[in-house]
mmCIF file of C-alpha atoms and ligand atoms in Angstrom:
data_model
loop_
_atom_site.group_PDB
_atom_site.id
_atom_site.type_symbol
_atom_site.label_atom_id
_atom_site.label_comp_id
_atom_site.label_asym_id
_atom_site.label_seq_id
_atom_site.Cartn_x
_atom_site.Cartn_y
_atom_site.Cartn_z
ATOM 1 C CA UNK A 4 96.685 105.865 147.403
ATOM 2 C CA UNK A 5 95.571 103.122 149.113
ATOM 3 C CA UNK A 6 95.509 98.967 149.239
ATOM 4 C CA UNK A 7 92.917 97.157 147.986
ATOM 5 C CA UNK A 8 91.566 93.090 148.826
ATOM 6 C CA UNK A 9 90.346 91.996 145.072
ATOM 7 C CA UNK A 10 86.954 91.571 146.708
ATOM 8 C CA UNK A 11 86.896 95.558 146.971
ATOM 9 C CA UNK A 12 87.688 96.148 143.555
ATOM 10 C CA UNK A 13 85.179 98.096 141.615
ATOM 11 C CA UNK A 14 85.305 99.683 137.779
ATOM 12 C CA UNK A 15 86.164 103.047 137.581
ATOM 13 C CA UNK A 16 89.337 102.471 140.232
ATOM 14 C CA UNK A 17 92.481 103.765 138.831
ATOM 15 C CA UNK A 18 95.653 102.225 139.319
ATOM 16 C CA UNK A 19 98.392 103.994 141.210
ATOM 17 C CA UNK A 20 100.479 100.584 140.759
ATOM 18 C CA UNK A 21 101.918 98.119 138.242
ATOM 19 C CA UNK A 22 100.076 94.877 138.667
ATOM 20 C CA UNK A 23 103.067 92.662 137.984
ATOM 21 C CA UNK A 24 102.691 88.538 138.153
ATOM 22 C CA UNK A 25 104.639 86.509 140.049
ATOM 23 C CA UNK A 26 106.848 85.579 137.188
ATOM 24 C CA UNK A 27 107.950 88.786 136.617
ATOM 25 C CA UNK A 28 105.357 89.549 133.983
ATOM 26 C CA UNK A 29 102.858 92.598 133.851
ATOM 27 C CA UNK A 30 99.354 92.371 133.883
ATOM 28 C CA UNK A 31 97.737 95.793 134.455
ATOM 29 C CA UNK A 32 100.075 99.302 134.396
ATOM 30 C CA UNK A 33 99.997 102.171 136.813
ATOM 31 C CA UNK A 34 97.085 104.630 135.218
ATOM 32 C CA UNK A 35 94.833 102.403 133.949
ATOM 33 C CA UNK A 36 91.135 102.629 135.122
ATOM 34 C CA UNK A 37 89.486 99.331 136.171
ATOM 35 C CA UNK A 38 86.662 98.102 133.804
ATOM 36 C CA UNK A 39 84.932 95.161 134.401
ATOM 37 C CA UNK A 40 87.169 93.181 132.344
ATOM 38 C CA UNK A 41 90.280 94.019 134.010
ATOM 39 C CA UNK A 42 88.551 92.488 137.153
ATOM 40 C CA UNK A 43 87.824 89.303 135.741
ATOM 41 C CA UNK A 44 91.616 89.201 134.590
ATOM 42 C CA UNK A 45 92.781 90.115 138.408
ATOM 43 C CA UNK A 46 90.656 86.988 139.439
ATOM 44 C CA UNK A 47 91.807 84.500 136.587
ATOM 45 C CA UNK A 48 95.375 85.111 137.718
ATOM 46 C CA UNK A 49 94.405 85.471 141.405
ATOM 47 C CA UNK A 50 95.801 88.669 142.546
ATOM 48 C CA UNK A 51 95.304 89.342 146.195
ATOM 49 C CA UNK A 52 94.901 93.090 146.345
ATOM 50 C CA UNK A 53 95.753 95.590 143.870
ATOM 51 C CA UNK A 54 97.026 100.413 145.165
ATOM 52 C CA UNK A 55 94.644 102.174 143.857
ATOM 53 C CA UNK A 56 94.528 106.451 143.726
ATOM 54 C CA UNK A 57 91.960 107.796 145.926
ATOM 55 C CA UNK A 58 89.306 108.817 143.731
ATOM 56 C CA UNK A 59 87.464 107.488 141.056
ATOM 57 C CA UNK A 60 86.725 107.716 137.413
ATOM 58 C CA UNK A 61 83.092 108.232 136.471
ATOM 59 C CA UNK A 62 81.281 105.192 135.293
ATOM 60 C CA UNK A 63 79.735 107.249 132.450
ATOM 61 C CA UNK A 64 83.342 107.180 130.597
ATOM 62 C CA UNK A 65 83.270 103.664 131.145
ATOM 63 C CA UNK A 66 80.040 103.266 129.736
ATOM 64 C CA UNK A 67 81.350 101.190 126.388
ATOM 65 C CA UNK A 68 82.350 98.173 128.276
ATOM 66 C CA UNK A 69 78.601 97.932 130.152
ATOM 67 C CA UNK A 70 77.383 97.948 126.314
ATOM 68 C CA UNK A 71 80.500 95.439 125.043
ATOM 69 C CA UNK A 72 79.182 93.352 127.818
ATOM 70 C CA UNK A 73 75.739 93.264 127.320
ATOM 71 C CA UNK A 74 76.043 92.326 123.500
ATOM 72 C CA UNK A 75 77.916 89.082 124.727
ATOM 73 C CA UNK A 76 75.566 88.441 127.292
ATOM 74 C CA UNK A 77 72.667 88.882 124.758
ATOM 75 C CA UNK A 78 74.074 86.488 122.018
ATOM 76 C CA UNK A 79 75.042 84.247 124.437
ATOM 77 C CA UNK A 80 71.649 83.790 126.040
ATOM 78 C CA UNK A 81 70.157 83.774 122.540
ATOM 79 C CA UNK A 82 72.396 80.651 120.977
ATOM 80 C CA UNK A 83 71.930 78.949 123.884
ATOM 81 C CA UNK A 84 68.070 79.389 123.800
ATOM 82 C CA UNK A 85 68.310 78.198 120.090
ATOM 83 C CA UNK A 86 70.650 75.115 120.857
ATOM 84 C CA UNK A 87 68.286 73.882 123.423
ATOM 85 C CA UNK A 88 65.007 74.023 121.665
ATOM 86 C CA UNK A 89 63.723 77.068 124.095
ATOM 87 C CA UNK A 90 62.048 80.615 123.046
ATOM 88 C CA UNK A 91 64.316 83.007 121.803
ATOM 89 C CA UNK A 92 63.247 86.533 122.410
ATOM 90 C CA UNK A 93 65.469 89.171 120.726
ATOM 91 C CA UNK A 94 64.416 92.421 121.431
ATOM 92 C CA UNK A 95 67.051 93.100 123.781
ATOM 93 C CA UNK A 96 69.552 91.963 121.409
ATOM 94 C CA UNK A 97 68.023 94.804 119.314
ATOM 95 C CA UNK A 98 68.296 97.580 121.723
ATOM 96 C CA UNK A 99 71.958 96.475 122.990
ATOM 97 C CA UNK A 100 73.010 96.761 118.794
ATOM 98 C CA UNK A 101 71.429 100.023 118.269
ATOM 99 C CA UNK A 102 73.562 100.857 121.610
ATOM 100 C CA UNK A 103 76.492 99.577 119.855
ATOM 101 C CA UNK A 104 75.961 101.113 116.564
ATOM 102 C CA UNK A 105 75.195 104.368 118.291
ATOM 103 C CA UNK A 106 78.909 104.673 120.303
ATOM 104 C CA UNK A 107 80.483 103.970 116.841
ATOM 105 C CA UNK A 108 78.454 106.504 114.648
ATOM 106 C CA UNK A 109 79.736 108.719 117.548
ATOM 107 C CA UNK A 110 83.434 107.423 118.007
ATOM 108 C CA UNK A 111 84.696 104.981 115.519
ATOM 109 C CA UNK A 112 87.679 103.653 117.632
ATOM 110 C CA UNK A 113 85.418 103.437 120.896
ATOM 111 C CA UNK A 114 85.027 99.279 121.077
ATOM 112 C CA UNK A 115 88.683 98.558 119.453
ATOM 113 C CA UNK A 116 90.123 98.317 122.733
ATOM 114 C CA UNK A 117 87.993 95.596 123.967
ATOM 115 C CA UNK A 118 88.234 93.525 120.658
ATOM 116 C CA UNK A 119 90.050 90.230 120.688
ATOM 117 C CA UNK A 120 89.797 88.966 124.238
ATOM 118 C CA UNK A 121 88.993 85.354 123.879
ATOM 119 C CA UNK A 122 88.385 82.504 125.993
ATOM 120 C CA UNK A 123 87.597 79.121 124.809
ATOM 121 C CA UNK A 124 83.945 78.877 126.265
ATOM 122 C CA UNK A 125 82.987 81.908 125.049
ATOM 123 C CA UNK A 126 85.193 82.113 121.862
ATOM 124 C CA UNK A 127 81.714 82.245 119.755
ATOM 125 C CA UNK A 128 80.408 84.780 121.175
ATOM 126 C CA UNK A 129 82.886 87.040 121.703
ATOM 127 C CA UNK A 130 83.505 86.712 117.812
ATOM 128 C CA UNK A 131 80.220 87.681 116.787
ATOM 129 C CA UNK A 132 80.747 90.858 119.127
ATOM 130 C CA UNK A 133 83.907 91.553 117.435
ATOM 131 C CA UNK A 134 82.834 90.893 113.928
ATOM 132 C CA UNK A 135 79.529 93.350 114.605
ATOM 133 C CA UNK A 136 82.161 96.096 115.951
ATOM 134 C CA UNK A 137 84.509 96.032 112.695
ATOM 135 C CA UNK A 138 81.407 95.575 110.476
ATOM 136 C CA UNK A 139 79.993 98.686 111.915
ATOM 137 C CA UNK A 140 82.912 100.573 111.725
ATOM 138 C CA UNK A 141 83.259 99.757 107.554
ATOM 139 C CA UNK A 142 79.824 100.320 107.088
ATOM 140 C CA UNK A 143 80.355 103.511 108.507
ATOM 141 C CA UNK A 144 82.928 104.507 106.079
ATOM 142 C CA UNK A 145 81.539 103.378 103.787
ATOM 143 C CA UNK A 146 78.437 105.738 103.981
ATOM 144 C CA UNK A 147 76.009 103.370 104.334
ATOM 145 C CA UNK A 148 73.016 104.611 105.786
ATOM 146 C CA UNK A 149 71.652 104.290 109.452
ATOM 147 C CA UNK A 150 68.863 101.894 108.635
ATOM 148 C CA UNK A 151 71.684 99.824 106.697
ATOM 149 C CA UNK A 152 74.000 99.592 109.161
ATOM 150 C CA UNK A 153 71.791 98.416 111.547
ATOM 151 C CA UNK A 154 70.636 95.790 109.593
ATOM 152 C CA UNK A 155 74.070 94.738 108.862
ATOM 153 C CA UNK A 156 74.994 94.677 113.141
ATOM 154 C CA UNK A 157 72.704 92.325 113.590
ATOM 155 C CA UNK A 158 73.421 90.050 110.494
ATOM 156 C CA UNK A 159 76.983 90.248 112.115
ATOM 157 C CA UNK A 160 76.310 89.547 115.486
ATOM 158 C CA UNK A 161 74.661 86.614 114.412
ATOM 159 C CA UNK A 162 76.501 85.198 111.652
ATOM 160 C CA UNK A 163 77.399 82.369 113.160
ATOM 161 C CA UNK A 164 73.914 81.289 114.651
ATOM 162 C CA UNK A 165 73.934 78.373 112.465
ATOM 163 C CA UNK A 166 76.637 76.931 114.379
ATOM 164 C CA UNK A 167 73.864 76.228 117.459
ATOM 165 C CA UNK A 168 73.082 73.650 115.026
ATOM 166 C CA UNK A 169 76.186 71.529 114.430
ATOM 167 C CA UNK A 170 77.509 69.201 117.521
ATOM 168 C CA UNK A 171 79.284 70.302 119.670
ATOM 169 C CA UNK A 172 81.764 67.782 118.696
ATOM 170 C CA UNK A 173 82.643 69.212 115.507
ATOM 171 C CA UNK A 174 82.459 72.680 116.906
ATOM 172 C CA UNK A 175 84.917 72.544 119.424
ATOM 173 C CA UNK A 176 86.911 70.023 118.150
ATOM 174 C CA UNK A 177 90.675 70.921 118.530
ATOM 175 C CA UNK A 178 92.311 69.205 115.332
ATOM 176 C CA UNK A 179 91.644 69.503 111.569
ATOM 177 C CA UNK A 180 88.128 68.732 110.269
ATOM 178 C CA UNK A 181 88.148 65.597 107.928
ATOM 179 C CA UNK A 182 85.969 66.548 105.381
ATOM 180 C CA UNK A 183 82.626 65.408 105.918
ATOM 181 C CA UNK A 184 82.922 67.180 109.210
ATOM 182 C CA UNK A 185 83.898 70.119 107.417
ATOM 183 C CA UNK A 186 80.455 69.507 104.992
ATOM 184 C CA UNK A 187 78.552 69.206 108.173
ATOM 185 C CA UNK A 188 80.598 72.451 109.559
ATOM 186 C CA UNK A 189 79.566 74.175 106.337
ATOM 187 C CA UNK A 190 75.853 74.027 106.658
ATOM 188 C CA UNK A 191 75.944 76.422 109.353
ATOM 189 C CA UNK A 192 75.258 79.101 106.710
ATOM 190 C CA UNK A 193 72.035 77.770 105.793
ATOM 191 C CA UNK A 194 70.947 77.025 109.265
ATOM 192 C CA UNK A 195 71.592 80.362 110.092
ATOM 193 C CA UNK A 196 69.312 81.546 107.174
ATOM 194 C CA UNK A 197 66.312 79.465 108.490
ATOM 195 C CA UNK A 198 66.813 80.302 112.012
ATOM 196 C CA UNK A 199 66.715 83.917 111.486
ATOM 197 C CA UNK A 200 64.142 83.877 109.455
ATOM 198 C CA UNK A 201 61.753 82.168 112.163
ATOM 199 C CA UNK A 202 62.608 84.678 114.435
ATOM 200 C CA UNK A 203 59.870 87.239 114.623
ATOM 201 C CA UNK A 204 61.380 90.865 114.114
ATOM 202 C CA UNK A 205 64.465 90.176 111.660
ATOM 203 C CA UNK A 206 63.879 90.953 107.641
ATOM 204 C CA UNK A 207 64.648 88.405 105.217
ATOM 205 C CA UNK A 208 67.805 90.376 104.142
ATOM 206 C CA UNK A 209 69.716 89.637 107.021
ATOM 207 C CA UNK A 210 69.165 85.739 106.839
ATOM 208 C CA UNK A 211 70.158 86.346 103.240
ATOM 209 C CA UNK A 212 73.298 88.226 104.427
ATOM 210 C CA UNK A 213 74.170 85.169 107.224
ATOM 211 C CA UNK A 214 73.529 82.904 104.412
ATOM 212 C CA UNK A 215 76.476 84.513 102.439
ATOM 213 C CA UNK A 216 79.292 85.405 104.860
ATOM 214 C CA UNK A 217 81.331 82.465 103.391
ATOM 215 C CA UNK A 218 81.009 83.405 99.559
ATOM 216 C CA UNK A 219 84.419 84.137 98.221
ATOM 217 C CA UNK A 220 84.727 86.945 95.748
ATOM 218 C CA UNK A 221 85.902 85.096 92.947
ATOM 219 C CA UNK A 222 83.008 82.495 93.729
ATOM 220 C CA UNK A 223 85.401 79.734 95.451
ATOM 221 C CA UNK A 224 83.413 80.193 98.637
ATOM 222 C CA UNK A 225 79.982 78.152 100.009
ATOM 223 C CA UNK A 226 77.107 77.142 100.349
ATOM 224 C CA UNK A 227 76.127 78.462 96.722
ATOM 225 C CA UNK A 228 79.122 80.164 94.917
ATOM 226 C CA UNK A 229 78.340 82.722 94.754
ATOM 227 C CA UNK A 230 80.564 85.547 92.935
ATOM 228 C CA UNK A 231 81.454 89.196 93.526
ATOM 229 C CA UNK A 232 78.288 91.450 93.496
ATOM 230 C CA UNK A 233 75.909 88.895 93.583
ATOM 231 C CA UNK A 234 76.821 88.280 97.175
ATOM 232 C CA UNK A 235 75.129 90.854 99.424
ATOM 233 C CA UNK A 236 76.949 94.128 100.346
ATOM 234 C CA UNK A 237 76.722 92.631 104.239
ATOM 235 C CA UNK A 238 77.997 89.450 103.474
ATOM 236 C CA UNK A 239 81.217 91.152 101.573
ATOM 237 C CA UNK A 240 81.623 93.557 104.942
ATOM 238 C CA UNK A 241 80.804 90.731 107.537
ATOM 239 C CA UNK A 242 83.525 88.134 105.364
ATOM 240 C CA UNK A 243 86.211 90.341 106.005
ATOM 241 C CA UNK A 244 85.430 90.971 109.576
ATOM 242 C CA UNK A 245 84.994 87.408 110.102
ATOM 243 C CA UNK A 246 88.542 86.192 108.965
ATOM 244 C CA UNK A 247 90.441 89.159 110.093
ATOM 245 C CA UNK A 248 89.145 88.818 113.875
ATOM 246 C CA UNK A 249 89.300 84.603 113.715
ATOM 247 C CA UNK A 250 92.871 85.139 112.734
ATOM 248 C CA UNK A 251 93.434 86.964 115.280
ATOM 249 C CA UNK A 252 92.237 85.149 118.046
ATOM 250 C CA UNK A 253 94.067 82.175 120.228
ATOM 251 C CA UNK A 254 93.076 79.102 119.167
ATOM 252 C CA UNK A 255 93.362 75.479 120.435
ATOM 253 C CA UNK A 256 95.018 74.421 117.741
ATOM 254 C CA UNK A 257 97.475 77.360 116.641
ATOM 255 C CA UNK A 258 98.830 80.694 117.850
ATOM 256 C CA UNK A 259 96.953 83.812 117.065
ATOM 257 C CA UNK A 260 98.361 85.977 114.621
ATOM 258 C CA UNK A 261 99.909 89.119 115.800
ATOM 259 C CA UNK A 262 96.865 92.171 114.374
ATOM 260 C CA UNK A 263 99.823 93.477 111.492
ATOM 261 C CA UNK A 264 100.311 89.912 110.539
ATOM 262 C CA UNK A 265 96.189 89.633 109.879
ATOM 263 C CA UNK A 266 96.235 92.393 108.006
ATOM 264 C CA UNK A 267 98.481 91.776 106.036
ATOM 265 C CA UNK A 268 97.134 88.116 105.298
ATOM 266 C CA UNK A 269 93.938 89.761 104.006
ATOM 267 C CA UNK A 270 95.666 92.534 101.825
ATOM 268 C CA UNK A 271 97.561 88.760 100.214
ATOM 269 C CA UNK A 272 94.230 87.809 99.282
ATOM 270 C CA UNK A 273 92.748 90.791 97.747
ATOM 271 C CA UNK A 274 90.632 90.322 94.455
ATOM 272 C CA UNK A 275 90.230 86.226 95.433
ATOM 273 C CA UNK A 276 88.679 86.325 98.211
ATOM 274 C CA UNK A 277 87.212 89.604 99.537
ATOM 275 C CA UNK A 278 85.596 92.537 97.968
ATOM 276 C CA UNK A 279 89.206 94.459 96.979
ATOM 277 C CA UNK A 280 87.116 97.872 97.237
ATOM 278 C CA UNK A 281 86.020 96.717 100.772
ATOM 279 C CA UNK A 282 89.043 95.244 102.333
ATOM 280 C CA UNK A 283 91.146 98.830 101.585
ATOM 281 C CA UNK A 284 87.950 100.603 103.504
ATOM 282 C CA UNK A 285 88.393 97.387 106.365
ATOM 283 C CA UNK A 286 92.197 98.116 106.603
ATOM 284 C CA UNK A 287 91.900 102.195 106.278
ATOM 285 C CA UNK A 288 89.551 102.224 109.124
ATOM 286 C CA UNK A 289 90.372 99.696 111.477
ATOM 287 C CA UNK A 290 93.093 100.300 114.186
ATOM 288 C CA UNK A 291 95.379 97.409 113.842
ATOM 289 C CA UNK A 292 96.889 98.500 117.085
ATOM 290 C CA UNK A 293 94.213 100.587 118.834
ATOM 291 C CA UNK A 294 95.523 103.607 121.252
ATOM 292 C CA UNK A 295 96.811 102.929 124.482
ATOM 293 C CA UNK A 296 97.145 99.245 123.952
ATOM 294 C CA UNK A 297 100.122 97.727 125.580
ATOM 295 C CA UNK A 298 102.814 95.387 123.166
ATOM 296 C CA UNK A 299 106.009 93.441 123.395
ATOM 297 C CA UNK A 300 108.444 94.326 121.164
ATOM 298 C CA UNK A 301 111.103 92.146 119.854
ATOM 299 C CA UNK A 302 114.049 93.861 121.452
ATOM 300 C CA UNK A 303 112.279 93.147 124.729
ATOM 301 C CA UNK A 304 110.965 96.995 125.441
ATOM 302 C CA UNK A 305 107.260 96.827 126.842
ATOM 303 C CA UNK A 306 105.619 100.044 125.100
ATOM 304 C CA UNK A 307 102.210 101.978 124.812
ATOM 305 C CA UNK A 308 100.541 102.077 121.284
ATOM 306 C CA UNK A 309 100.242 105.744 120.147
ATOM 307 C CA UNK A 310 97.054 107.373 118.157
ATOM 308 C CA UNK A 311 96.619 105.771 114.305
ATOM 309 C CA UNK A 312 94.686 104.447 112.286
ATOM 310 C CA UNK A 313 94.446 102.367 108.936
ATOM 311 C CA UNK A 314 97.532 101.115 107.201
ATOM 312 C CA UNK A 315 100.003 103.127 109.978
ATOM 313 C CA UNK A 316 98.646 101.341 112.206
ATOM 314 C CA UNK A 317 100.041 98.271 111.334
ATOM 315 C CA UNK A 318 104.036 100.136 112.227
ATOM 316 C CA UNK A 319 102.381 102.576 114.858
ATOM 317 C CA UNK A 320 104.599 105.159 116.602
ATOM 318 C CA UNK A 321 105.333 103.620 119.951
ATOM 319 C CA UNK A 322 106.096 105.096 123.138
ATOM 320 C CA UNK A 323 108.255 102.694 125.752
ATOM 321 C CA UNK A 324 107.783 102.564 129.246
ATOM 322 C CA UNK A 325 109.306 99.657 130.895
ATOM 323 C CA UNK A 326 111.900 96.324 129.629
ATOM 324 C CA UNK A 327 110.337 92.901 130.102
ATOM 325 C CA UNK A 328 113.380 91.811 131.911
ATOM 326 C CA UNK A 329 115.161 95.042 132.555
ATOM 327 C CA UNK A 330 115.105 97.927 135.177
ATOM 328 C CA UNK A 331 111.984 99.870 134.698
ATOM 329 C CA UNK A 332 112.610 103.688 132.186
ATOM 330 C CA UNK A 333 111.663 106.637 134.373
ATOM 331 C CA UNK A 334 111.495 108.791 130.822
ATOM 332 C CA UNK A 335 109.598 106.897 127.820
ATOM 333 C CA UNK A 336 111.099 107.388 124.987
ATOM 334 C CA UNK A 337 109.008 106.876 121.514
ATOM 335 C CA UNK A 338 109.823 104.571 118.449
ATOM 336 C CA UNK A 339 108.391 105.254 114.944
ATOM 337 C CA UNK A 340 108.215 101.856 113.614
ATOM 338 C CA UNK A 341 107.612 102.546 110.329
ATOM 339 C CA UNK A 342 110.917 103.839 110.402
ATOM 340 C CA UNK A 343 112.843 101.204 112.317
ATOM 341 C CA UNK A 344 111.867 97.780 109.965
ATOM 342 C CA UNK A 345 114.086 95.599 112.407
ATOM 343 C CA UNK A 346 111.325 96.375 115.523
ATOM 344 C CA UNK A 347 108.229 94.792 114.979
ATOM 345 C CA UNK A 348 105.863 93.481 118.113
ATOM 346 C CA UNK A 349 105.531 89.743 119.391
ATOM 347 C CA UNK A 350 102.855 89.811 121.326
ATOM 348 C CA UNK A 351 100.108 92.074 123.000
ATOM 349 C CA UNK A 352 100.094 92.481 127.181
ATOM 350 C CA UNK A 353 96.789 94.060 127.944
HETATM 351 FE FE1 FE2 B 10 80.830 81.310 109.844
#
């Protein structure tokens, strides 16, 4: 074991400590493997130096977060480039997808880890990454086939491109829209269609699919009305995606909603809103609370997420390691919470 200035800190470290705050709370666990993320976190809350074990985890196993990364970086780059008037080349975008697509034909959980980190700048962004991965991962049971689920990755992870057209003003604006900045908010969808379909490379059908990711199944939604399967296959998927992981998310304006409460939110709209056949695939195949994650519960107790998927997920089998104000619990003890309705969790550590 040995300790580590930040500066030294590289990905594939493991931790032989608990990185605990100065207020007590925990930030990173003993175990854990750094990954580029984790590093970024050490430097937000300005940890001097971290004990790490001696040797290292190959980057290989790491190798989803270099590809999580790069599909922010590309989308980034790209709305920018489309906000400011300048040449948008998306090729990369295209390779850094089929990467994506790829690790989740191969392992369907492998990205759910690295879902719903948000900060404000980026919050765009890191959506349309999100949205993509949960997309993908319904398309996937759903059987579509390769050439169809790469078209719908790339309608996902740029849904939102309209919104390079809308000022800024609206866009980040932390209140309630009035409505005509709502009408102005709404056009995104159609902006969206025409950028997409300037940019060299992309089919029609995925401007189409943009165009439609705020239909409503019962035909309630914009910019046309359109009603259950006359809105594209994509657009049903990439809806879905799209509330769940907004939901989800910190905003400025409200508290995120803890991953069982989004859930069930969407299951309360079934047959008005989304595609009922759909969201049961979305909610089978998603992990609500992914492996290994680590959660507050409300009786205090700090615990690791166990293996499930679907609707367990949502009351996953738990296994505690420490209190958030107690003495630390040298032998972790598990909790089923599908059988214990009183526990539920409050919030989500790392
Ligand atoms: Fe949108």
């Amino acid at each position: 074991m040995q300790k580590i200035a930040l500066s030294e800190v590289k990905a594939g470290m493991k931790l032989a400590k608990d990185v605990v705050l100065d207020d007590g709370r925990i930030l990173l666990l003993k175990g854990f493997t750094i990954k580029p993320r984790y590093i970024k976190k050490l430097e937000a809350y300005k940890v001097p130096y971290i004990s790490v074990e001696d040797t290292m985890v190959d980057p290989e196993e790491i190798s989803e977060e270099r590809v999580y990364e790069d599909a922010f970086t590309n989308i980034k780059e790209i709305m920018e480039c489309i906000r400011y008037d300048q040449e948008v080349d998306i090729t990369s975008l295209k390779e850094t997808v089929n990467d994506m697509v790829q690790h989740i034909l191969n392992d369907d959980m492998v990205f759910m880890t690295l879902t719903g980190i948000r900060d404000i700048d980026n919050y765009t962004f890191l959506h349309s990454v999100d949205v993509c991965i949960y997309s993908v991962i319904t398309a996937r049971a759903l059987g579509m086939s390769y050439d169809e689920i790469h078209e719908l990755a790339l309608a996902a992870i740029l849904h939102d491109v309209g919104k390079c057209k809308i000022p800024l003003s609206i866009l980040n604006k932390p209140g309630k829209l009035t409505y005509e900045e709502f009408e102005i908010m709404k056009r995104h969808t159609i902006n969206g269609l025409e950028i997409v379909n300037q940019l060299p490379g992309l089919n029609q059908k995925i401007g189409k699919i943009i165009c439609q990711h705020h239909e409503k199944w019962d035909g309630s939604g914009y910019p046309m009305g359109l009603k259950s399967y006359d809105i594209e296959l994509g657009a049903r998927i990439i809806s879905i995606a799209d509330v769940y992981d907004a939901l989800t998310a910190n905003r400025v304006y409200r508290k995120r909603f803890m991953p069982h409460e989004a859930a069930e939110y969407l299951m309360a709209q079934n047959e008005c809103q989304f595609d009922p056949k759909i969201l049961q695939c979305f909610i089978d195949n998603i992990a609500v609370y992914p492996q290994d994650i680590i959660v507050l519960l409300n009786t205090g107790e700090v615990a690791r997420v166990l293996p499930s998927k679907g609707i367990a997920s949502m009351r996953p089998r738990v296994s505690v390691i420490t209190r958030k104000d107690g003495p630390p619990i040298f032998d972790p003890y598990e909790i089923d919470l599908r059988n214990n309705p009183t526990v539920f969790v409050v919030d989500i550590i790392s």
